[in-house]
Amino acid sequence: LFQDIAELANSVDGLDNLYEIVDDIIYYPSCDEMSDVAYDKVNEGYLGEIPDKVRMYLDYEGIGRDMEINGHFVKGICGIYEVIR
């Protein structure tokens, strides 16, 4: 956990900044890859309502890659963290 905190602090320019934005961090403990985050977010409605018959054809790796490019994600030992800015 301490390594993850250090990674997060580095990504937001220090521990003081991390403390100020701690409420703006979403933690995905069961995710090891961005495709896992994409899968979780799609199931939470990230792309709106998607029928189950269509959901199985989605490219979660591509969605995760786009999310990583457009967002602020930190991969840690204990999961993946999303910093909402």
Tab-separated table of C-alpha atoms in Angstrom:
chain	number	residue	atom	x	y	z
A	1	LEU	CA	0.000	0.000	0.000
A	2	PHE	CA	2.858	2.394	0.785
A	3	GLN	CA	4.285	1.903	-2.704
A	4	ASP	CA	0.897	2.752	-4.204
A	5	ILE	CA	0.700	5.925	-2.101
A	6	ALA	CA	4.181	6.889	-3.286
A	7	GLU	CA	3.175	6.294	-6.931
A	8	LEU	CA	0.042	8.399	-6.493
A	9	ALA	CA	2.001	11.184	-4.770
A	10	ASN	CA	4.516	11.204	-7.637
A	11	SER	CA	1.734	11.408	-10.201
A	12	VAL	CA	0.167	14.496	-8.577
A	13	ASP	CA	3.399	16.327	-7.712
A	14	GLY	CA	3.728	15.449	-4.074
A	15	LEU	CA	2.109	14.208	-0.919
A	16	ASP	CA	0.556	17.612	-0.119
A	17	ASN	CA	-1.293	17.639	-3.441
A	18	LEU	CA	-2.352	14.037	-2.916
A	19	TYR	CA	-3.857	14.958	0.447
A	20	GLU	CA	-5.827	17.801	-1.143
A	21	ILE	CA	-7.363	15.607	-3.852
A	22	VAL	CA	-7.843	12.380	-1.906
A	23	ASP	CA	-11.628	12.646	-2.373
A	24	ASP	CA	-11.098	12.811	-6.153
A	25	ILE	CA	-9.483	9.377	-6.408
A	26	ILE	CA	-11.414	6.277	-7.439
A	27	TYR	CA	-9.849	2.987	-6.404
A	28	TYR	CA	-10.302	-0.197	-8.444
A	29	PRO	CA	-8.935	-2.899	-6.118
A	30	SER	CA	-9.829	-5.877	-8.309
A	31	CYS	CA	-8.279	-4.417	-11.476
A	32	ASP	CA	-4.815	-5.291	-12.746
A	33	GLU	CA	-5.179	-3.901	-16.272
A	34	MET	CA	-7.027	-1.007	-17.864
A	35	SER	CA	-9.273	-3.510	-19.630
A	36	ASP	CA	-10.485	-4.558	-16.163
A	37	VAL	CA	-11.261	-0.922	-15.321
A	38	ALA	CA	-13.071	-0.540	-18.651
A	39	TYR	CA	-15.162	-3.622	-17.923
A	40	ASP	CA	-16.107	-2.294	-14.470
A	41	LYS	CA	-16.958	1.167	-15.763
A	42	VAL	CA	-19.024	-0.142	-18.685
A	43	ASN	CA	-21.021	-2.265	-16.240
A	44	GLU	CA	-21.577	0.886	-14.128
A	45	GLY	CA	-23.013	2.758	-17.131
A	46	TYR	CA	-19.896	4.564	-18.458
A	47	LEU	CA	-21.156	4.167	-22.031
A	48	GLY	CA	-24.830	4.377	-21.166
A	49	GLU	CA	-27.266	1.497	-21.330
A	50	ILE	CA	-25.849	-1.358	-23.413
A	51	PRO	CA	-27.831	-4.554	-24.011
A	52	ASP	CA	-26.170	-7.735	-22.756
A	53	LYS	CA	-26.187	-9.158	-26.298
A	54	VAL	CA	-24.023	-6.250	-27.464
A	55	ARG	CA	-21.838	-5.972	-24.345
A	56	MET	CA	-20.067	-9.256	-25.097
A	57	TYR	CA	-18.702	-7.797	-28.360
A	58	LEU	CA	-17.117	-4.708	-26.815
A	59	ASP	CA	-13.359	-4.202	-27.065
A	60	TYR	CA	-12.519	-3.639	-23.399
A	61	GLU	CA	-8.795	-3.387	-24.135
A	62	GLY	CA	-9.449	-0.568	-26.601
A	63	ILE	CA	-11.844	1.186	-24.247
A	64	GLY	CA	-9.300	0.879	-21.430
A	65	ARG	CA	-6.532	2.235	-23.674
A	66	ASP	CA	-8.676	5.255	-24.601
A	67	MET	CA	-9.563	5.838	-20.954
A	68	GLU	CA	-5.877	5.765	-20.022
A	69	ILE	CA	-4.989	8.244	-22.774
A	70	ASN	CA	-7.796	10.637	-21.844
A	71	GLY	CA	-7.684	10.236	-18.063
A	72	HIS	CA	-5.257	10.089	-15.182
A	73	PHE	CA	-4.749	6.516	-14.004
A	74	VAL	CA	-2.039	5.114	-11.751
A	75	LYS	CA	-1.301	1.401	-11.737
A	76	GLY	CA	-0.281	0.197	-8.308
A	77	ILE	CA	0.455	-3.086	-6.624
A	78	CYS	CA	-2.949	-3.111	-4.894
A	79	GLY	CA	-5.014	-2.101	-7.939
A	80	ILE	CA	-5.566	0.849	-10.251
A	81	TYR	CA	-6.365	4.393	-9.151
A	82	GLU	CA	-8.167	7.042	-11.160
A	83	VAL	CA	-7.473	10.673	-10.330
A	84	ILE	CA	-10.459	12.812	-11.312
A	85	ARG	CA	-9.402	16.318	-12.239
